[in-house]
Coordinates of C-alpha atoms and ligand atoms in Angstrom, one line a residue:
X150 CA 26.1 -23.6 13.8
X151 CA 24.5 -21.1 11.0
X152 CA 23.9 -17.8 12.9
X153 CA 19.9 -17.0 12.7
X154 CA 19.1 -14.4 10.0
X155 CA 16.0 -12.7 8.3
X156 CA 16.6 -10.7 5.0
X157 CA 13.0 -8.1 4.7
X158 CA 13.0 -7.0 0.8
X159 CA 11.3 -4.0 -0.3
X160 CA 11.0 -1.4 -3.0
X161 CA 7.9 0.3 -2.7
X162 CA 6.2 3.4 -0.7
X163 CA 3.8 0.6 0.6
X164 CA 6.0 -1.5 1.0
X165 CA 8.2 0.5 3.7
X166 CA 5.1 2.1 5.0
X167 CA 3.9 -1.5 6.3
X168 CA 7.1 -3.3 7.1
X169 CA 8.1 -0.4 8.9
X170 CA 6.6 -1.8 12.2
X171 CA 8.5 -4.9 11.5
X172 CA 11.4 -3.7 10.8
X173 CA 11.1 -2.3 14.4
X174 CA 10.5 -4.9 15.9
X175 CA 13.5 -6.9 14.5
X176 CA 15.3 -3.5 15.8
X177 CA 13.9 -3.6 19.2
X178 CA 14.3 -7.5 19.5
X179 CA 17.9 -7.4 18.4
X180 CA 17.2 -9.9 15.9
X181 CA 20.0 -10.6 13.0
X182 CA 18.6 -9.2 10.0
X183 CA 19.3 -6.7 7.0
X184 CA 17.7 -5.1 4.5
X185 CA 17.6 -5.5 0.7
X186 CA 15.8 -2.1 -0.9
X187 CA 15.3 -2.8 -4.7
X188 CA 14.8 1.0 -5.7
X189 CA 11.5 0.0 -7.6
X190 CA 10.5 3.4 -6.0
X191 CA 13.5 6.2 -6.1
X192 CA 12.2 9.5 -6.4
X193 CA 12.8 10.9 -2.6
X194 CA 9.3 12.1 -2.0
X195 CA 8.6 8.0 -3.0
X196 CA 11.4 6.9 -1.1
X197 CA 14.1 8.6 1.2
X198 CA 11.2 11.0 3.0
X199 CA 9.9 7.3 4.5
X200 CA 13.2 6.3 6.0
X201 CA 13.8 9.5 7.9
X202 CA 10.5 10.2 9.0
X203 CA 9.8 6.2 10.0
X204 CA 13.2 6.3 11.6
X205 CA 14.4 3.2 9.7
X206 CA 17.7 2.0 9.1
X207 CA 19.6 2.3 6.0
X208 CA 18.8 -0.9 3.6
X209 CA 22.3 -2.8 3.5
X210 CA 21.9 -3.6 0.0
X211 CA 20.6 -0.9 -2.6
X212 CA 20.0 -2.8 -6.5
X213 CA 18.9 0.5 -7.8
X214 CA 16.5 -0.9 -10.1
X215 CA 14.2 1.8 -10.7
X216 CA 11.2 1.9 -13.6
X217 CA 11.2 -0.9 -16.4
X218 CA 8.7 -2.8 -18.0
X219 CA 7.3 -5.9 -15.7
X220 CA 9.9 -8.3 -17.1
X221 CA 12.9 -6.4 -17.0
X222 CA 12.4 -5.0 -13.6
X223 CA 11.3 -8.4 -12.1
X224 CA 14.2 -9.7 -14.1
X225 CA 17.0 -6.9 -12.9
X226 CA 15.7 -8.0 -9.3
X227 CA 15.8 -11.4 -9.5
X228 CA 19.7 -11.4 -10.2
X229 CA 20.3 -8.9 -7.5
X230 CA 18.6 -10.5 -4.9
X231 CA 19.9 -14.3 -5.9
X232 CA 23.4 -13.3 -5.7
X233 CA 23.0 -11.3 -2.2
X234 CA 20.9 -14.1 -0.8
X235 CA 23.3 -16.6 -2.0
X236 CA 26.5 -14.7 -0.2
X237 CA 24.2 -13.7 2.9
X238 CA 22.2 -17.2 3.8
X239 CA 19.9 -16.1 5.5
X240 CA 17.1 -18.6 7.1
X241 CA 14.2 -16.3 5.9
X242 CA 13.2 -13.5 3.8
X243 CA 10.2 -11.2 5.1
X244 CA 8.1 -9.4 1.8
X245 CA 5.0 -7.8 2.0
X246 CA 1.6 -7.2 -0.4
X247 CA 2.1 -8.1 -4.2
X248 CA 4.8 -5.9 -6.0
X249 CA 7.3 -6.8 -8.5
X250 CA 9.7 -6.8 -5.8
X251 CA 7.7 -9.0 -3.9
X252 CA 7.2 -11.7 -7.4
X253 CA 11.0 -11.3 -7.5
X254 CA 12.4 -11.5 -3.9
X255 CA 9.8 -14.8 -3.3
X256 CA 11.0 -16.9 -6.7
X257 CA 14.5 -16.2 -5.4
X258 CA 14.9 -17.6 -2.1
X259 CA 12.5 -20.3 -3.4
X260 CA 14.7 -21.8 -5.7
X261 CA 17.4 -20.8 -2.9
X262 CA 15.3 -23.0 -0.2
X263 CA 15.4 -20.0 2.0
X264 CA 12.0 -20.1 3.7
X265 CA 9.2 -16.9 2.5
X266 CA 7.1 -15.3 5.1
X267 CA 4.7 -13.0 2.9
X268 CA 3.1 -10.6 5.2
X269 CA -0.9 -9.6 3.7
X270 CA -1.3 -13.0 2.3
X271 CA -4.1 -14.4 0.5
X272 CA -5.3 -11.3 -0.8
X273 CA -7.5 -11.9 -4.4
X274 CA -9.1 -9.5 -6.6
X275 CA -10.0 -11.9 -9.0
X276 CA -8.8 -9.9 -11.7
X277 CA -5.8 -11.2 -13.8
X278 CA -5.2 -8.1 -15.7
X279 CA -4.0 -6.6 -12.8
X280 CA -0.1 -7.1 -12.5
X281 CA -0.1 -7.3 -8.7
X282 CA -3.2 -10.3 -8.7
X283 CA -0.5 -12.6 -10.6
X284 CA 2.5 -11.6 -7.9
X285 CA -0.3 -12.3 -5.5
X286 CA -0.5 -15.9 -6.6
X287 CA 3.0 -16.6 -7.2
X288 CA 3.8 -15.2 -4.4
X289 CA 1.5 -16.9 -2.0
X290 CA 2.4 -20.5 -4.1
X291 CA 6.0 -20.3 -3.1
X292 CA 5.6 -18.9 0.6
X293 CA 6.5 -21.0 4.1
X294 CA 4.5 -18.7 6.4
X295 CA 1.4 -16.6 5.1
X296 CA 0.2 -14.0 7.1
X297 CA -3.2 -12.8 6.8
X298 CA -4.9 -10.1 7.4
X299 CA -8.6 -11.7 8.1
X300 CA -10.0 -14.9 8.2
X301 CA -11.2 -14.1 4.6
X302 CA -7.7 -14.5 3.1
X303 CA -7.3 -17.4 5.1
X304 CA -10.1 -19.3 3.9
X305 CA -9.2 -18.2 0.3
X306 CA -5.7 -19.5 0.5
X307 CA -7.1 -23.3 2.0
X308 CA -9.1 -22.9 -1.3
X309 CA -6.0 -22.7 -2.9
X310 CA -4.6 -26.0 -1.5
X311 CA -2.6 -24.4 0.6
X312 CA -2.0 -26.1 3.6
X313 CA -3.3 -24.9 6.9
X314 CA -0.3 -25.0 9.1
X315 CA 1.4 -22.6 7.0
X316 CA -1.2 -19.6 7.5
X317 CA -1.5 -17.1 10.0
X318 CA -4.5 -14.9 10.7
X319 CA -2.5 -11.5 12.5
X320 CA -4.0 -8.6 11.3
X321 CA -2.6 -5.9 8.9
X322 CA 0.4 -4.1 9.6
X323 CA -1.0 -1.1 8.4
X324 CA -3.2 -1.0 11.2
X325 CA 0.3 -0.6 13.9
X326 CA 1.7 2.0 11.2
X327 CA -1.3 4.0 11.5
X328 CA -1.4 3.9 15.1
X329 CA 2.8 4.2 15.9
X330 CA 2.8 7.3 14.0
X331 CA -0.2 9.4 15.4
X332 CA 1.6 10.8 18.4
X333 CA 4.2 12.1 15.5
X334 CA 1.5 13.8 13.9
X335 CA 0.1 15.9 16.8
X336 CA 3.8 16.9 17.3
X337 CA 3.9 18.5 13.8
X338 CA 2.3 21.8 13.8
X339 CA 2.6 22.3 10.2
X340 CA -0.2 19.6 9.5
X341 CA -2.4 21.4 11.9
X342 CA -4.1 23.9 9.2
X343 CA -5.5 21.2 7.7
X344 CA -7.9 20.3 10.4
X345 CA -9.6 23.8 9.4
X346 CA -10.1 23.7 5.9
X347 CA -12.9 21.6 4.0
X348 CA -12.0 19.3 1.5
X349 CA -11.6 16.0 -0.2
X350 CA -8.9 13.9 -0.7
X351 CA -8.3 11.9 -4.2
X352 CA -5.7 8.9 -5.0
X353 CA -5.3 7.3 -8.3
X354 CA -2.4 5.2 -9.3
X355 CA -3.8 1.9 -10.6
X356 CA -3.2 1.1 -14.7
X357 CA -7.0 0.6 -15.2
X358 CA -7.5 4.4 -14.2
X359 CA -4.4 6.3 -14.7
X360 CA -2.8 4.8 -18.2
X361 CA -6.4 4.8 -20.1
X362 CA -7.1 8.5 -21.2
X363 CA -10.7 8.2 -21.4
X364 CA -11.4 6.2 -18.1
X365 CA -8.4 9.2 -16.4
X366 CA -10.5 12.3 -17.9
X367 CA -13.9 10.8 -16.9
X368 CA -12.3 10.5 -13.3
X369 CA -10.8 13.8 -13.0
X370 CA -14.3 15.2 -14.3
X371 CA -16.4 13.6 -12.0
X372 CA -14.0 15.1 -9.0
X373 CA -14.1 18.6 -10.2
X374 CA -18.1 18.3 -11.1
X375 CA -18.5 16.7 -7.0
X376 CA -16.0 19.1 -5.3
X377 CA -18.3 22.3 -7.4
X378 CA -21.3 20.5 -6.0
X379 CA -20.5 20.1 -2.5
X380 CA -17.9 23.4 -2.3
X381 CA -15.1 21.6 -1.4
X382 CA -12.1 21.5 -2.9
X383 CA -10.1 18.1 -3.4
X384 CA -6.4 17.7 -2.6
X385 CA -4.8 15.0 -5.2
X386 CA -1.2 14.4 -4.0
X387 CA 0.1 12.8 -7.2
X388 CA 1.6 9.8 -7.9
X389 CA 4.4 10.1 -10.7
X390 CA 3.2 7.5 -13.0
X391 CA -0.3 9.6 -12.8
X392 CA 1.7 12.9 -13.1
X393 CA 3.4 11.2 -16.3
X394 CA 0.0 10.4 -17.5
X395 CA -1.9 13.5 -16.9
X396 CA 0.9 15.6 -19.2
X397 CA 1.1 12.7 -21.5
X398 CA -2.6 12.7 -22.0
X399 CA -2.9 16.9 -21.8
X400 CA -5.6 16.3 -19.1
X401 CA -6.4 20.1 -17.9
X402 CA -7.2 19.9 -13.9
X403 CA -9.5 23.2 -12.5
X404 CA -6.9 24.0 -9.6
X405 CA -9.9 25.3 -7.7
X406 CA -11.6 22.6 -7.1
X407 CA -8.5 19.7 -7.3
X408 CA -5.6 21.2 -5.5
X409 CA -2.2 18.8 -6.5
X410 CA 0.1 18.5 -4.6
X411 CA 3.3 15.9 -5.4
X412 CA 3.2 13.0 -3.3
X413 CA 4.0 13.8 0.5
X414 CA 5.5 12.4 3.5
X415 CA 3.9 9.5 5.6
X416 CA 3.2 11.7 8.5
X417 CA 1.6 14.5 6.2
X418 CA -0.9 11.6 4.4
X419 CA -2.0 10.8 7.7
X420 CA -2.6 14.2 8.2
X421 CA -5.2 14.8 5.0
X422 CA -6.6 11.4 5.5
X423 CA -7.5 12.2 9.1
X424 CA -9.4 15.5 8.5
X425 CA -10.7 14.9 5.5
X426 CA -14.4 14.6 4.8
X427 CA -14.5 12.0 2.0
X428 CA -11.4 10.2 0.4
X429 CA -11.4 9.0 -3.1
X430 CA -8.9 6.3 -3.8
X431 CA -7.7 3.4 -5.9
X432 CA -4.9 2.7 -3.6
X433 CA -4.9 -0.4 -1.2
X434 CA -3.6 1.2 1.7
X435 CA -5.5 4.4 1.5
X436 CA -8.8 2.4 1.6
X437 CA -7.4 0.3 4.7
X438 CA -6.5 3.7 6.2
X439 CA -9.3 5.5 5.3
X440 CA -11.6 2.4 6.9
X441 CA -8.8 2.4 10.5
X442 CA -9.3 6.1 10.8
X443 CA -13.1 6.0 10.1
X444 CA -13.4 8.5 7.1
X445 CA -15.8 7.4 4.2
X446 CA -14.1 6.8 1.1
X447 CA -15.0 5.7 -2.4
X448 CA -13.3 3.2 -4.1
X449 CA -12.0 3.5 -7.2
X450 CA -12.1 0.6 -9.0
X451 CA -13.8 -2.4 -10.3
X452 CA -12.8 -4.6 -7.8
X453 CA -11.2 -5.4 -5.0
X454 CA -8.9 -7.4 -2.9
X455 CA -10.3 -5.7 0.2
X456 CA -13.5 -6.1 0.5
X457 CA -13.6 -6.0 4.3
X458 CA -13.6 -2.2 3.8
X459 CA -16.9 -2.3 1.3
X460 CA -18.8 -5.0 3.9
X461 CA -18.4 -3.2 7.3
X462 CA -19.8 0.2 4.9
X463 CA -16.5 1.8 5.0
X464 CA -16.4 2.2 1.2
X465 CA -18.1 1.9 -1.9
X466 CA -16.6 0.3 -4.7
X467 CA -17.3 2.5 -7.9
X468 CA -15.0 2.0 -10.9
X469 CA -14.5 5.5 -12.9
X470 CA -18.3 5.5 -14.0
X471 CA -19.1 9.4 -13.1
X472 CA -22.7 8.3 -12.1
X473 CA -22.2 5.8 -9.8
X474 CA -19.5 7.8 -8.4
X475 CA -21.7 11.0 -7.6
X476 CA -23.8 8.4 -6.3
X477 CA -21.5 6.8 -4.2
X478 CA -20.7 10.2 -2.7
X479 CA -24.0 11.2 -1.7
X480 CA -24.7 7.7 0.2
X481 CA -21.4 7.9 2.0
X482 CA -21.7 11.8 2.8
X483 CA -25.2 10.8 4.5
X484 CA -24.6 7.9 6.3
X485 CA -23.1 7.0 9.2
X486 CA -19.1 6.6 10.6
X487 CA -19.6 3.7 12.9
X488 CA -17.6 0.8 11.4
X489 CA -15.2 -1.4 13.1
X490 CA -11.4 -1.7 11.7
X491 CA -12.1 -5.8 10.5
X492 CA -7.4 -4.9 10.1
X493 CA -7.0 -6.1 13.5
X494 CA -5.8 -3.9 16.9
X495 CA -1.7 -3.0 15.6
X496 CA 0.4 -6.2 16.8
X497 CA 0.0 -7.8 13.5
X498 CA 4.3 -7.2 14.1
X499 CA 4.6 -8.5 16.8
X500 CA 2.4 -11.8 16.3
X501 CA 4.3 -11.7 12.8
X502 CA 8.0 -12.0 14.2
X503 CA 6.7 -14.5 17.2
X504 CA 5.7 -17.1 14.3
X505 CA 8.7 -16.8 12.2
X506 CA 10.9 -17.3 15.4
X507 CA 8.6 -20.3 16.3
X508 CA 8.6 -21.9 12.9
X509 CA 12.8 -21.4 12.7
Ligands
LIG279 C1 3.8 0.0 -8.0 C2 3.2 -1.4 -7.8 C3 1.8 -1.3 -7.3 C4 1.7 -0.4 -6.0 C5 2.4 0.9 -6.3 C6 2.5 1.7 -5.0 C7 4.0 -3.2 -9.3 C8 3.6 -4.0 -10.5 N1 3.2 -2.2 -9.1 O1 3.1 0.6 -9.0 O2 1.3 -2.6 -7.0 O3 0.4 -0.2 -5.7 O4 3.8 0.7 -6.8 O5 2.7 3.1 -5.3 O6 4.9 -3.6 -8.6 N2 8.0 6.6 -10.9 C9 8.7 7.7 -10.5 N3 9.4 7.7 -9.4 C10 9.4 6.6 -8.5 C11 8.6 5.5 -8.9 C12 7.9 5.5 -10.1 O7 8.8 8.7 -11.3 O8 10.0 6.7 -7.5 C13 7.2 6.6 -12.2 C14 8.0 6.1 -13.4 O9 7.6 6.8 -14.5 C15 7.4 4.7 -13.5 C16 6.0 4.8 -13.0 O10 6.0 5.8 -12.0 O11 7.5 4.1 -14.8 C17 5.4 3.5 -12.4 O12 6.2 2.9 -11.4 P1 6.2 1.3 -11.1 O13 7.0 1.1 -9.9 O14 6.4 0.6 -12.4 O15 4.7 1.1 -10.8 P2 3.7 1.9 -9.8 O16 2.6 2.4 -10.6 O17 4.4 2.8 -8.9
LIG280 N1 1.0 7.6 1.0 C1 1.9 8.6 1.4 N2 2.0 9.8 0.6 C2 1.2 10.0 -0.5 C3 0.4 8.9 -0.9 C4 0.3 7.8 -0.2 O1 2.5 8.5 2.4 O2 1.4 11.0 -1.2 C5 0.9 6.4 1.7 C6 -0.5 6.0 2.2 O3 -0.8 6.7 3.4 C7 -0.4 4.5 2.3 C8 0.6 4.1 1.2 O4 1.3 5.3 0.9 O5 0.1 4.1 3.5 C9 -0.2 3.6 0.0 O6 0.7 3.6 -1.1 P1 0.2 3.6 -2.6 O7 -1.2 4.2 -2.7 O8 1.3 4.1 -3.4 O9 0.1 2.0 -2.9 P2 -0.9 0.8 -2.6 O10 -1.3 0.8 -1.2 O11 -2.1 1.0 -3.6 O12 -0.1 -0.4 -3.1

């Protein structure tokens, strides 16, 4: 008899970050499984610093894709992961959120007949421009098991004619990351400083903000004009493709008021997200976080796929209008911090590697 086996593919800083507690468990369970990295993410602040800090194993298989335009990388992928998954056999794959690596691992096994679980399913922005809304949709089309993280998803995905035995409200998995790593944090003393300084936090990666030049100057404006205001300073650890843009564009940042730093370690953004007074952010994660830890943040964007984190008054979603911005500040500077987490309590994992072996 065929020997049970889960392939988890991954390629991104989110993407490790929120499989990490998976991965774990298949650790901790003993469970047959490997992992297929697709080096959509490379540089080692993006990458490496994630595997030694979260303690995970080495990815068996390595494609070393790297940047690329949409097609090519999903393309480069797509042939890497076929031929593994057709040597290998495994009886899943496990991908999570709405990468290229995702698009690429799912239409793989799903022309392979290996069963998808795709872990923060059902999440829609309603916005086709974005890359990730069409891997979304694709992804979610193809999948065996969809694992939601609210009841919200799941209602959006029966919408969608997908059938209800096949979805599973669990929770986020960024909600166990957060929580599995806080004893780490305490134990690093060289994050302590930052629970005595006064500052901001800002996060831009998306296209809409970082690859228009008028929408990215606006932005960076509207953080230095707020951080004068209210005398903090703002700490922006950088995302390269924002970097890129930034020198591409010849956008001149006050390093008074916006400190850069280049993107840091897990442990360390839990850190400035934790003691921060306000967090600015396009990112997904970073607004779940932000809403977990209970720090106010301001979205950046003109929609979103999570907008759990706007109703329980987490967040306010703003765009890159400077107005509405300040304004957005002021509100969540004055009002209160008692929100629940709507991402459920951290065994999304747990719940998530139950099903699989149930539906096996
Ligand atoms: C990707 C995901 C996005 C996710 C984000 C997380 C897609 C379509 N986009 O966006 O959904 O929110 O990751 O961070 O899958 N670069 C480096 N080093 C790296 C990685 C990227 O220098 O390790 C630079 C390169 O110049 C590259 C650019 O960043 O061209 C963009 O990288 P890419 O992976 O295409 O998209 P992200 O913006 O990172
Ligand atoms: N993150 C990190 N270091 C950084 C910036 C982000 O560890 O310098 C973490 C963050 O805490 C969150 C995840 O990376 O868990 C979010 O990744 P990103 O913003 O790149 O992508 P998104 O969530 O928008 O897909």
């Amino acid at each position: 008899m065929k020997e049970f086996k889960i392939a988890v593919i991954l390629g991104t800083r989110p993407e490790i970050i929120k499989l990490s507690s998976i991965i774990r468990e298949l650790e901790n369970q003993k469970i047959n499984y490997f992992i297929i990295h697709t080096n959509q993410h490379y540089s080692e602040n993006m990458d490496a610093i994630f595997f030694e800090e979260l303690e995970l194993p080495k990815p068996k298989y390595n494609l070393g894709i790297g940047s690329g335009t949409h097609g090519e990388m999903t393309a480069k992928m797509l042939i890497g992961i076929e031929k593994i998954l057709i040597e290998e056999n495994p009886n899943w794959i496990i991908v999570q959120g709405d990468t290229n690596t995702v698009l690429a691992g799912a239409l793989a096994a799903s022309k392979l007949q290996i069963k998808i679980a795709h872990v923060e399913a059902g999440l829609r922005s309603y916005d086709r421009s974005m890359p990730e809304e069409i891997n979304r949709i694709v992804t979610d089309q193809v999948s065996s098991a969809l694992f939601t993280p609210t009841q919200k998803q799941s209602d959006i995905l029966y919408k969608e004619n997908i059938s209800k035995e096949k979805v599973f409200e669990v929770g986020n998995t960024i909600v166990d990351a957060v929580i599995q790593n806080q004893e780490l944090i305490e134990k690093h003393a060289k994050f302590n400083h930052y629970k005595n300084e006064n500052y901001f936090l800002l996060t831009t990666h998306r296209p809409s903000n970082v690859d228009n030049k008028e929408n990215l100057t606006e932005l960076i404006e509207s953080i230095t004009e707020i951080s004068k205001k209210y005398k903090y300073f703002t700490y922006f650890p950088i995302h390269p493709r924002t970097k890129k843009q930034i020198e591409n564009f010849k956008i001149q940042i006050d390093q008074n008021f916006i400190k850069l730093l280049e993107p840091v370690g897990y442990l360390e953004m839990l850190a400035l997200e934790k003691n921060s007074r306000l967090i600015f952010t396009d990112s997904g994660g970073i607004q779940e976080e932000a809403c977990i830890l209970n720090i106010p943040s301001v979205t950046l964007r003109e929609n979103t796929e999570r907008p759990e984190t706007i109703n329980v008054g987490a967040s306010i979603l703003v765009g890159h209008d400077k107005e509405k911005i300040k304004n957005a500040v002021k509100t969540m500077l004055s009002s209160g911090k008692n929100w629940l987490n709507p991402f459920g309590n951290g065994d999304s994992s747990k719940k998530i590697i139950k099903i699989i072996q149930s539906e096996s």
